[in-house]
């Protein structure tokens, strides 16, 4: 069987072990005589699996008391709206670190006033605003919440530590969820589309503080209220069963491989391998992110010209290094090195980068 | 490998051939060296697969020019809202034939006036209103659309022929989609959650007439507009790739087995086998649906007491006839016999019903 090195930004590489397990038991879920895609979401078999998934996530993320976990559909785009519909009553502050926080803010603007708490737009989103820098964070009075994007898939920047405010903090962690430990207690709501580190496209995990839930708008249609899915334990309507099942498998994989501390260590090692290839290139590869804001998930860089970037991505594909083209909105190159991308893939990429440079450097 | 007869109402039985194909190629999608859950939704491999899925659906349903097909997430519950948000400007008429049309109407009431065009609530939703009966259908002036549910999963009734109005007609076909040919030209919008006949929970197919699209509310956030997904060919955001891939497989399966005419013929044969077991029982099994409104997808019936119904469902489970309990909102018994439920399952069920009756009949 052919298996490439997959640097896609999402949907993206999944752990081979997990894929094999899913394949192996695809026709019979736990002796039910049904595929996991055929079981009822009202069955004991499903409920036990969902319960275990939630318990594993609580364990891995060390989630304190007072938080609920729900599974939703619709991706980040739906969360942009749900966050605002549920919690934006007067105004909300957005930390604008790239395309996804900008989209979240634009969506929220349909429901109330929004403003930039801080932004790196002026420098082409190449950094995360410094939380200690005086005046960077300007929270206006009567702000309902502050919203941030923990990792910026397109620009390749990532929060290294998270800020604290006296208002609820909401984070889109879609692209670095479960890639490192997170102090959940700092947040009032965390959500993550699962299609990067956690599973097939089609589900979103939401971790929500009960205290925040009490402040939610309860005049919305039930489907648009987080409370509905908390009260109905994610089965208000049919949940995306296969996605949740897959999450379960990925969580087991993380758990038996040392949890999030171990995952972070290997992710840092992987990222260093690729960043080192940039740093030793004497400007042949120009990293987009400022060094203090570099993402361990998405390594973004440019070559001298768009033509050379195209050639680079194509040469990568020819060597089974897939997905090295940057996001269509910004161009350049990008290697997404999520949890399931093996160390060997990063080594192969660095080697390829060195070789391509030698061939093309003056 | 154990394989039960699966009468679940949804998620439900899928064709074994399709499950086997999905399993077989799960680690490598079309020689890409990636699982289908790992491919990018911006890749050629994905786009070709989605294009083929749409072409196959157009072929099988014989969809005329002037219609678009999109894939969304969020299930029927999300469609209840999208329909109203997009098209309810003044008032809308709902044909109330059970729980799901009632829920659709309640959701729409958040966005405008709604009224019952007709209802079978008075007779416990045991029939589909007769479209030829004088006065049954009372369309008020300035109605934006009429909405109906083609098959009522919970009550076991199904439209045999569809009505025509001088306003747009919108149908939830979630539970009998692709179970029989449909004259799509009669409808302005058809949607179907796929988790009955078509695939794993997590996607909705929407077939929408371009003329209707032109009337849509364009002041909504883009994520809530059908137009966005039409314009972006279902990839405004990451689509539920695995679900769409699975739909593709099911469509191929339908196509190589004679299409929807052949499917309807076998479905009618299957349904007759189960209804006959009810009809020859001399009242031991009481069919819920009026004979002229019987569903070929969900056969609903009662026994003398809730205790006996419980015993019936449990005895079924013991013989690997799974999912015979009625919906928790109405009780009773139900056998869902979607496309993928084999004829042999219906025969086994009828035999079991006869035997259970003989054991328990006075």
XYZ file of C-alpha atoms in Angstrom:
724
model
C 0.000 0.000 0.000
C 1.246 3.417 -0.940
C 1.399 5.978 1.864
C 2.571 9.523 1.199
C 3.806 12.213 3.577
C 0.726 14.348 3.954
C 1.282 18.040 4.761
C -2.306 19.071 3.999
C -3.717 21.859 6.157
C -7.003 20.111 6.876
C -8.485 17.629 6.276
C -5.080 16.227 7.006
C -3.013 13.260 8.081
C -4.535 10.898 10.610
C -2.577 8.352 12.655
C -2.019 5.232 10.561
C -2.717 3.026 13.570
C -6.111 4.659 13.970
C -6.940 4.307 10.285
C -6.066 0.643 10.467
C -8.229 0.091 13.533
C -11.172 1.863 11.929
C -10.733 -0.211 8.813
C -10.384 -3.441 10.708
C -13.629 -3.030 12.680
C -15.602 -1.143 10.020
C -18.086 -3.931 9.366
C -18.836 -4.769 12.981
C -18.832 -2.195 15.767
C -18.023 -3.930 19.041
C -19.829 -7.136 18.169
C -23.128 -5.394 17.399
C -23.278 -6.961 13.953
C -23.520 -3.441 12.503
C -21.007 -0.985 11.121
C -20.417 2.081 13.285
C -22.191 4.042 10.543
C -25.286 1.879 11.046
C -25.742 2.040 14.803
C -28.462 4.160 16.359
C -27.384 7.278 18.223
C -29.987 6.266 20.815
C -28.343 2.886 21.415
C -26.372 1.815 24.456
C -23.398 1.029 22.220
C -23.333 4.594 20.930
C -23.878 6.204 24.309
C -21.064 4.243 25.916
C -18.723 5.232 23.121
C -19.662 8.919 23.389
C -19.332 8.843 27.197
C -15.896 7.307 26.897
C -14.878 9.919 24.327
C -15.847 12.733 26.662
C -14.108 11.085 29.628
C -10.917 10.629 27.612
C -10.951 14.223 26.460
C -11.424 15.439 30.021
C -8.504 13.292 31.094
C -6.144 14.311 28.292
C -6.889 18.035 28.590
C -7.156 17.848 32.373
C -10.452 19.724 32.164
C -11.558 21.054 35.565
C -15.036 20.729 37.058
C -17.636 23.101 35.745
C -17.110 22.485 32.030
C -19.244 20.577 29.541
C -18.197 18.987 26.271
C -20.505 18.785 23.277
C -20.138 17.654 19.675
C -21.688 19.769 16.964
C -21.681 19.988 13.182
C -21.065 22.849 10.790
C -17.390 23.578 11.304
C -15.789 26.781 12.495
C -18.029 28.840 10.221
C -21.057 27.744 12.213
C -19.230 28.433 15.495
C -18.439 31.985 14.374
C -22.208 32.524 14.365
C -23.144 30.455 17.410
C -20.622 32.249 19.610
C -22.072 35.615 18.671
C -25.729 34.541 18.708
C -25.345 33.060 22.173
C -23.105 35.588 23.873
C -22.901 38.872 21.978
C -25.417 41.194 23.578
C -23.655 44.555 23.438
C -20.179 44.258 21.987
C -17.357 41.803 21.713
C -13.617 42.150 21.294
C -11.733 40.143 18.683
C -7.993 39.621 18.591
C -7.371 39.765 14.897
C -4.469 37.484 14.035
C -5.487 36.395 10.576
C -8.112 35.203 8.143
C -10.059 33.042 10.594
C -10.349 35.571 13.391
C -11.351 38.157 10.805
C -14.064 35.853 9.479
C -15.260 35.157 13.020
C -15.487 38.880 13.674
C -17.326 39.569 10.410
C -19.862 36.867 11.233
C -20.352 38.257 14.744
C -20.974 41.718 13.326
C -24.380 40.456 12.169
C -25.397 40.197 15.827
C -23.772 43.118 17.636
C -20.835 45.484 17.820
C -17.364 44.079 17.374
C -13.962 45.680 17.690
C -10.317 44.697 17.480
C -8.736 44.188 20.865
C -5.418 43.867 19.087
C -4.315 43.038 15.588
C -1.293 42.003 13.615
C -2.912 42.988 10.314
C -0.428 45.832 9.841
C 2.421 43.374 9.593
C 0.628 40.862 7.367
C -0.394 38.723 10.346
C 3.157 37.587 10.926
C 2.983 37.683 14.727
C 0.826 37.206 17.790
C 0.368 40.451 19.722
C 2.481 40.495 22.883
C 0.183 40.231 25.862
C 2.660 42.027 28.075
C 3.168 44.961 25.778
C 1.575 48.026 27.317
C -1.482 49.196 25.490
C -1.667 46.243 23.135
C -4.824 44.938 24.712
C -7.522 47.489 25.033
C -10.723 46.017 26.430
C -13.632 48.401 26.145
C -16.171 48.605 28.960
C -19.206 46.290 28.668
C -17.417 43.808 26.457
C -19.291 40.490 26.498
C -16.279 38.387 25.587
C -12.858 38.423 23.987
C -12.240 36.018 21.124
C -8.943 34.668 19.815
C -7.660 32.056 17.375
C -5.023 29.939 19.112
C -3.235 28.921 15.922
C -3.453 30.634 12.574
C -3.402 27.923 9.964
C -2.942 30.253 7.032
C -0.278 32.553 8.456
C 1.566 29.986 10.545
C 1.472 31.815 13.863
C 0.423 30.415 17.225
C -0.177 31.789 20.700
C 2.667 30.647 22.973
C 0.910 31.646 26.195
C -2.637 32.875 26.560
C -3.777 36.222 27.945
C -6.206 36.837 30.772
C -9.021 39.366 30.791
C -11.781 40.189 33.219
C -14.353 39.137 30.632
C -15.016 35.655 29.243
C -12.360 34.361 26.874
C -13.424 32.334 23.829
C -10.943 30.515 21.617
C -11.040 28.831 18.255
C -8.466 26.060 18.714
C -9.325 24.196 15.521
C -5.799 23.916 14.244
C -3.828 23.114 17.372
C -6.392 21.285 19.463
C -4.792 18.379 21.348
C -1.359 19.273 19.999
C -0.152 20.497 23.390
C -1.516 20.823 26.931
C -3.804 23.801 27.471
C -4.925 25.351 30.730
C -8.631 25.047 30.030
C -9.463 27.034 33.157
C -8.252 30.175 31.372
C -11.079 29.861 28.854
C -14.840 30.095 29.011
C -15.388 28.424 25.674
C -13.007 26.495 23.450
C -14.089 25.038 20.168
C -12.264 23.043 17.550
C -13.229 21.739 14.152
C -11.801 18.240 14.292
C -10.443 17.988 10.752
C -6.824 18.867 11.630
C -5.620 16.796 14.578
C -8.643 14.834 15.626
C -10.705 13.253 12.869
C -12.561 13.451 9.562
C -14.219 16.738 8.595
C -17.730 16.989 9.949
C -17.654 17.619 13.680
C -16.737 20.370 16.102
C -15.835 19.840 19.747
C -17.030 22.549 22.124
C -15.761 22.820 25.700
C -17.911 25.291 27.557
C -17.892 26.622 31.088
C -21.237 26.241 32.811
C -21.000 29.789 34.147
C -20.849 31.123 30.606
C -23.777 28.966 29.582
C -25.931 30.730 32.127
C -25.355 34.003 30.314
C -26.428 32.643 26.935
C -29.264 34.085 24.886
C -32.189 31.717 25.488
C -34.512 33.324 22.947
C -32.785 31.582 20.025
C -34.190 28.571 18.186
C -33.081 25.511 20.194
C -30.760 24.272 17.443
C -28.691 27.458 17.740
C -28.281 27.325 21.523
C -25.286 25.609 23.096
C -27.541 24.902 26.065
C -29.721 22.620 23.950
C -26.795 20.359 23.108
C -25.489 20.416 26.680
C -28.923 19.511 28.045
C -29.373 16.775 25.436
C -25.803 15.490 25.756
C -25.014 16.181 22.064
C -27.980 14.140 20.817
C -30.587 16.872 20.376
C -30.546 15.691 16.793
C -28.521 12.940 15.127
C -24.852 13.609 15.898
C -22.063 12.891 13.381
C -21.540 9.389 14.787
C -18.608 8.340 12.618
C -16.664 11.510 13.455
C -17.203 11.049 17.192
C -16.173 7.414 16.908
C -13.015 8.504 15.108
C -12.268 11.105 17.788
C -12.543 8.299 20.318
C -9.877 6.336 18.473
C -7.567 9.347 18.195
C -7.926 10.084 21.907
C -6.994 6.493 22.731
C -3.983 6.854 20.435
C -2.907 10.033 22.235
C -3.481 8.439 25.617
C -1.387 5.369 24.962
C 1.392 7.516 23.503
C 1.922 9.650 26.582
C -0.829 12.251 26.309
C -0.475 15.898 25.370
C 2.884 16.535 27.066
C 4.461 13.820 24.951
C 2.598 15.061 21.879
C 3.873 18.591 22.403
C 7.448 17.370 22.807
C 7.365 15.479 19.541
C 5.534 18.325 17.800
C 8.245 20.781 18.898
C 10.924 18.429 17.663
C 9.141 18.050 14.310
C 8.649 21.798 13.928
C 12.309 22.469 14.750
C 13.409 20.146 11.962
C 11.456 22.151 9.394
C 12.203 25.608 10.811
C 15.891 24.697 10.900
C 15.732 24.009 7.172
C 14.355 27.514 6.728
C 16.859 29.115 9.060
C 19.921 27.525 7.487
C 18.805 28.465 3.973
C 20.318 31.964 4.096
C 17.091 33.535 2.939
C 16.286 31.048 0.188
C 13.273 30.116 2.303
C 11.815 33.131 4.089
C 9.722 32.147 7.114
C 6.510 34.163 7.278
C 5.959 34.054 11.050
C 8.074 36.103 13.402
C 10.280 33.721 15.413
C 8.474 34.337 18.708
C 5.116 33.498 17.111
C 6.000 30.412 15.102
C 3.368 27.719 14.909
C 4.290 24.122 15.652
C 1.406 23.069 13.393
C 1.719 25.106 10.208
C 5.111 26.174 8.907
C 4.662 28.963 6.354
C 7.375 30.325 4.125
C 8.084 31.999 0.837
C 10.588 31.480 -1.923
C 11.927 34.222 -4.196
C 9.046 34.149 -6.692
C 5.585 32.600 -7.025
C 6.978 30.560 -9.938
C 9.680 29.063 -7.760
C 7.100 28.355 -5.039
C 4.967 26.509 -7.567
C 7.971 24.519 -8.706
C 8.799 23.710 -5.073
C 5.309 22.388 -4.320
C 5.244 20.356 -7.528
C 8.686 18.904 -6.909
C 7.476 17.949 -3.420
C 4.411 16.216 -4.827
C 6.630 14.290 -7.223
C 8.484 12.958 -4.175
C 5.228 12.113 -2.353
C 5.460 15.152 -0.085
C 1.844 16.290 -0.477
C 0.196 19.633 0.272
C 3.102 22.096 0.323
C 1.244 24.867 -1.467
C 0.195 27.816 0.710
C -3.419 28.790 1.259
C -4.960 30.181 -1.917
C -5.659 33.499 -0.161
C -1.986 34.271 0.596
C 0.113 32.092 -1.685
C 3.585 30.976 -0.637
C 4.318 27.556 0.788
C 3.083 25.769 3.855
C 3.797 22.502 5.578
C 1.140 21.445 8.049
C 2.667 19.066 10.552
C -0.213 18.061 12.774
C -0.059 15.361 15.453
C -0.357 12.507 12.976
C 2.433 13.669 10.671
C 5.379 11.477 11.642
C 8.823 12.779 12.523
C 10.134 10.963 9.446
C 7.898 13.164 7.279
C 9.506 16.290 8.700
C 12.957 14.828 8.174
C 12.077 13.970 4.588
C 10.734 17.466 4.061
C 13.838 19.135 5.501
C 16.033 16.981 3.295
C 13.935 17.854 0.279
C 14.131 21.558 1.166
C 17.913 21.375 1.393
C 18.183 19.563 -1.933
C 15.764 21.870 -3.712
C 17.714 24.861 -2.375
C 21.062 23.524 -3.561
C 19.578 22.956 -7.008
C 18.079 26.452 -7.237
C 20.277 28.703 -5.153
C 22.621 30.978 -7.079
C -18.428 -11.802 10.909
C -21.759 -11.314 12.607
C -24.332 -9.289 10.688
C -27.753 -8.572 12.170
C -30.976 -7.487 10.491
C -30.980 -3.775 11.225
C -34.396 -2.066 11.443
C -33.046 1.124 13.005
C -34.809 4.324 11.977
C -31.622 6.242 11.290
C -28.690 5.989 11.381
C -29.632 2.722 9.767
C -28.598 -0.169 7.575
C -26.194 0.557 4.729
C -25.589 -1.751 1.768
C -23.085 -4.419 2.781
C -21.375 -4.144 -0.607
C -20.791 -0.447 0.020
C -19.477 -1.021 3.520
C -17.064 -3.595 2.150
C -15.847 -1.253 -0.569
C -15.332 1.573 1.911
C -13.446 -0.765 4.184
C -11.336 -2.165 1.423
C -10.098 1.196 0.166
C -10.078 3.023 3.519
C -6.292 3.360 3.714
C -5.758 4.578 0.172
C -8.258 6.709 -1.719
C -7.801 6.112 -5.440
C -4.067 5.651 -5.269
C -3.451 8.986 -3.549
C -1.585 7.293 -0.710
C -4.040 8.907 1.705
C -7.253 7.769 3.330
C -10.394 9.494 2.074
C -10.531 11.155 5.516
C -7.086 12.661 4.885
C -7.532 14.205 1.446
C -7.907 17.941 1.007
C -11.313 19.225 -0.028
C -9.413 21.548 -2.372
C -7.724 18.644 -4.159
C -8.479 17.379 -7.648
C -9.199 13.926 -6.217
C -11.906 15.349 -3.968
C -13.403 17.604 -6.611
C -13.690 14.787 -9.135
C -15.400 12.617 -6.559
C -17.866 15.359 -5.609
C -18.571 16.158 -9.268
C -19.275 12.505 -9.957
C -21.564 12.299 -6.927
C -23.622 15.221 -8.189
C -23.745 13.829 -11.721
C -24.905 10.442 -10.448
C -27.603 12.013 -8.319
C -28.845 14.038 -11.273
C -28.956 10.883 -13.344
C -30.715 8.712 -10.760
C -33.317 11.330 -9.851
C -33.575 12.546 -13.420
C -33.169 16.107 -12.200
C -34.126 18.661 -14.855
C -32.093 21.720 -15.831
C -32.305 24.667 -13.499
C -31.552 22.847 -10.267
C -28.425 22.866 -8.116
C -27.241 20.250 -5.641
C -25.295 21.136 -2.520
C -24.067 19.207 0.494
C -24.452 20.776 3.915
C -24.061 19.796 7.543
C -26.348 20.109 10.543
C -29.128 17.671 9.699
C -32.811 18.386 9.255
C -32.830 20.610 12.339
C -30.522 23.038 10.602
C -32.613 22.881 7.421
C -35.765 23.770 9.379
C -34.027 27.074 10.118
C -32.299 27.633 6.785
C -35.515 27.182 4.835
C -37.250 29.823 6.914
C -34.288 32.207 7.126
C -33.845 32.131 3.372
C -37.425 32.127 2.136
C -39.877 33.133 4.845
C -40.532 36.818 4.384
C -44.225 37.100 5.198
C -45.785 33.761 5.940
C -45.379 30.121 5.074
C -47.745 27.171 5.001
C -46.812 23.860 6.598
C -48.525 20.559 5.975
C -48.439 19.067 9.415
C -48.154 15.314 9.139
C -46.158 14.562 12.254
C -43.329 15.345 14.605
C -40.836 16.498 11.978
C -43.129 18.850 10.092
C -44.250 20.253 13.436
C -40.636 20.859 14.448
C -39.929 22.478 11.081
C -42.886 24.779 11.568
C -41.888 25.686 15.123
C -38.378 26.553 13.962
C -39.764 28.674 11.115
C -41.976 30.577 13.544
C -38.818 32.326 14.795
C -38.586 34.051 11.413
C -42.126 34.788 10.304
C -45.752 33.709 10.354
C -46.544 30.068 9.828
C -49.821 28.252 9.463
C -51.115 24.735 8.837
C -52.124 24.184 5.244
C -53.504 20.831 6.328
C -52.930 18.527 9.235
C -53.543 14.986 10.360
C -52.898 15.842 13.996
C -56.522 15.200 14.897
C -56.159 11.556 13.972
C -52.780 11.058 15.631
C -50.928 11.618 12.353
C -52.138 8.337 10.940
C -52.700 9.619 7.390
C -51.521 11.989 4.670
C -54.169 14.601 3.836
C -55.883 13.832 0.533
C -54.812 16.404 -2.008
C -57.985 15.954 -3.973
C -60.301 16.401 -1.042
C -62.074 19.724 -1.410
C -60.981 22.292 1.125
C -58.188 20.208 2.549
C -55.562 22.532 1.207
C -56.118 26.125 2.053
C -53.305 28.335 0.805
C -53.490 31.840 2.204
C -52.616 34.793 -0.021
C -48.972 35.927 0.071
C -47.666 32.580 1.165
C -43.923 32.371 0.481
C -43.823 28.598 0.269
C -45.592 25.403 1.265
C -43.573 22.836 3.197
C -44.185 19.110 3.544
C -42.449 16.013 4.900
C -42.540 13.300 2.251
C -42.256 10.402 4.689
C -43.001 10.504 8.385
C -40.442 8.303 10.074
C -42.137 8.315 13.446
C -45.731 7.774 12.342
C -45.041 5.560 9.354
C -46.958 7.539 6.755
C -45.755 8.607 3.334
C -47.034 10.801 0.526
C -48.093 8.580 -2.387
C -48.385 11.440 -4.878
C -47.398 15.029 -4.328
C -49.645 18.094 -4.508
C -49.155 21.173 -6.627
C -49.581 24.768 -5.491
C -49.036 28.110 -7.125
C -46.316 28.882 -4.592
C -42.929 27.207 -4.159
C -43.036 23.713 -2.691
C -40.344 22.648 -0.240
C -39.967 19.076 0.951
C -38.062 17.303 3.661
C -37.364 13.930 2.043
C -34.899 12.726 4.662
C -36.501 9.386 5.262
C -37.465 8.286 1.761
C -34.834 9.995 -0.363
C -33.717 7.738 -3.227
C -36.196 5.050 -2.213
C -38.372 5.697 -5.263
C -38.386 7.971 -8.308
C -39.552 11.524 -7.609
C -40.654 14.166 -10.085
C -38.174 16.783 -8.928
C -39.771 19.393 -11.189
C -42.717 19.537 -8.778
C -40.463 20.917 -6.058
C -38.523 24.104 -5.554
C -36.353 22.724 -2.803
C -35.828 19.176 -1.617
C -33.538 18.340 1.237
C -32.581 15.072 2.857
C -30.474 14.196 5.853
C -28.487 11.278 4.496
C -28.530 9.032 7.562
C -31.446 6.852 6.412
C -30.932 5.649 2.860
C -27.771 7.341 1.771
C -24.902 7.379 4.226
C -23.494 8.034 7.689
C -25.031 10.796 9.800
C -23.417 14.146 9.129
C -24.539 15.481 5.774
C -27.640 16.875 4.137
C -28.292 16.915 0.410
C -30.145 19.966 -0.880
C -31.631 20.115 -4.375
C -32.679 23.663 -5.085
C -34.293 25.366 -8.041
C -32.324 28.345 -9.259
C -35.519 30.387 -9.562
C -36.138 29.936 -5.848
C -32.575 30.869 -5.054
C -33.146 34.246 -6.637
C -35.830 34.984 -4.058
C -33.613 34.165 -1.098
C -32.819 36.599 1.680
C -29.344 37.885 0.892
C -28.906 39.861 4.109
C -28.051 36.727 6.096
C -24.532 35.771 7.177
C -23.016 33.864 4.241
C -22.936 30.558 6.134
C -26.724 30.619 6.459
C -27.433 31.314 2.784
C -28.009 28.465 0.332
C -26.607 30.767 -2.309
C -23.188 30.717 -0.649
C -22.942 26.959 -0.946
C -24.266 26.966 -4.501
C -21.779 29.653 -5.521
C -18.919 27.836 -3.785
C -19.983 24.391 -5.000
C -20.428 23.049 -1.442
C -16.907 24.019 -0.402
C -17.527 27.399 1.216
C -16.059 25.727 4.250
C -14.752 22.195 4.714
C -17.511 19.808 3.620
C -18.150 16.467 5.367
C -15.865 14.640 2.954
C -16.370 11.114 4.254
C -20.161 11.444 4.079
C -20.045 12.707 0.513
C -17.680 9.916 -0.445
C -20.089 7.423 1.097
C -23.021 8.949 -0.802
C -20.995 8.445 -3.966
C -20.662 4.737 -3.187
C -24.363 4.370 -2.420
C -25.315 6.108 -5.664
C -23.091 3.732 -7.613
C -24.758 0.835 -5.810
C -28.213 2.142 -6.758
C -27.114 2.745 -10.315
C -25.736 -0.726 -10.904
C -28.849 -2.250 -9.325
C -31.316 -0.685 -11.711
C -31.793 2.808 -10.282
C -34.788 4.134 -8.405
C -37.477 2.258 -10.337
C -35.880 -1.031 -9.371
C -35.361 0.222 -5.829
C -39.003 1.182 -5.488
C -40.134 -2.204 -6.775
C -38.078 -4.064 -4.209
C -39.058 -1.621 -1.463
C -42.751 -2.209 -2.217
C -42.199 -5.936 -2.120
C -40.366 -5.655 1.210
C -43.035 -3.437 2.725
C -45.796 -5.786 1.582
C -44.148 -8.674 3.385
C -44.242 -6.787 6.693
C -47.676 -5.191 6.221
C -49.072 -8.608 5.327
C -47.857 -9.915 8.673
C -49.819 -7.105 10.313
C -52.899 -7.634 8.171
C -53.150 -11.364 8.756
C -52.732 -10.981 12.507
C -56.433 -10.321 13.168
C -55.656 -7.245 15.210
C -52.773 -8.701 17.216
C -50.629 -6.148 15.398
C -52.474 -2.885 14.782
C -50.947 -0.865 11.968
C -50.744 2.810 12.883
C -50.912 4.282 9.382
C -54.141 4.324 7.407
C -53.777 1.887 4.500
C -53.744 4.598 1.833
C -50.920 6.396 3.623
C -48.631 3.530 4.517
C -44.918 4.180 4.301
C -42.671 1.782 2.435
C -39.817 2.909 4.693
C -41.141 2.809 8.248
C -43.759 0.261 9.262
C -45.364 1.341 12.549
C -47.685 -0.777 14.642
C -48.942 -1.396 18.129
C -49.540 -4.485 20.192
C -52.155 -4.765 22.933
C -50.071 -3.235 25.702
C -46.784 -1.321 26.112
C -45.492 -4.328 28.066
C -46.153 -6.667 25.163
C -44.531 -4.189 22.775
C -41.429 -4.147 24.967
C -41.379 -7.926 25.006
C -41.761 -7.976 21.227
C -38.806 -5.630 20.660
C -36.653 -7.550 23.124
C -37.543 -10.912 21.601
C -36.621 -9.433 18.219
C -33.256 -8.275 19.508
C -32.632 -11.757 20.896
C -33.082 -13.077 17.346
C -30.820 -10.375 15.866
C -33.727 -8.325 14.541
C -32.507 -4.951 15.796
C -34.348 -1.665 16.297
C -38.020 -2.689 16.513
C -38.901 -0.280 19.295
C -41.011 2.717 18.250
C -39.791 6.299 18.559
C -39.546 7.366 22.202
C -42.080 10.134 21.591
C -44.921 7.801 20.530
C -44.028 4.311 21.748
C -45.292 1.263 19.902
C -43.190 -0.714 17.471
C -41.500 0.231 14.242
C -39.549 -1.551 11.559
C -37.546 0.739 9.326
C -36.886 -1.001 6.046
C -34.768 1.436 4.095
C -33.100 0.671 0.777
C -30.254 -1.282 2.328
C -32.445 -3.583 4.413
C -32.514 -6.805 2.422
C -35.669 -8.652 1.437
C -34.498 -11.531 3.623
C -34.649 -9.220 6.646
C -38.306 -8.478 5.957
C -39.035 -12.154 5.520
C -37.299 -12.940 8.785
C -39.240 -10.176 10.495
C -42.607 -11.399 9.153
C -41.789 -14.915 10.280
C -40.827 -13.636 13.711
C -44.058 -11.606 13.908
C -46.118 -14.686 13.063
C -44.320 -16.807 15.639
C -44.517 -14.154 18.351
C -48.241 -13.796 17.643
C -48.920 -17.506 17.873
C -47.093 -17.614 21.201
C -48.986 -14.646 22.643
C -52.389 -14.644 20.953
C -55.271 -15.869 23.074
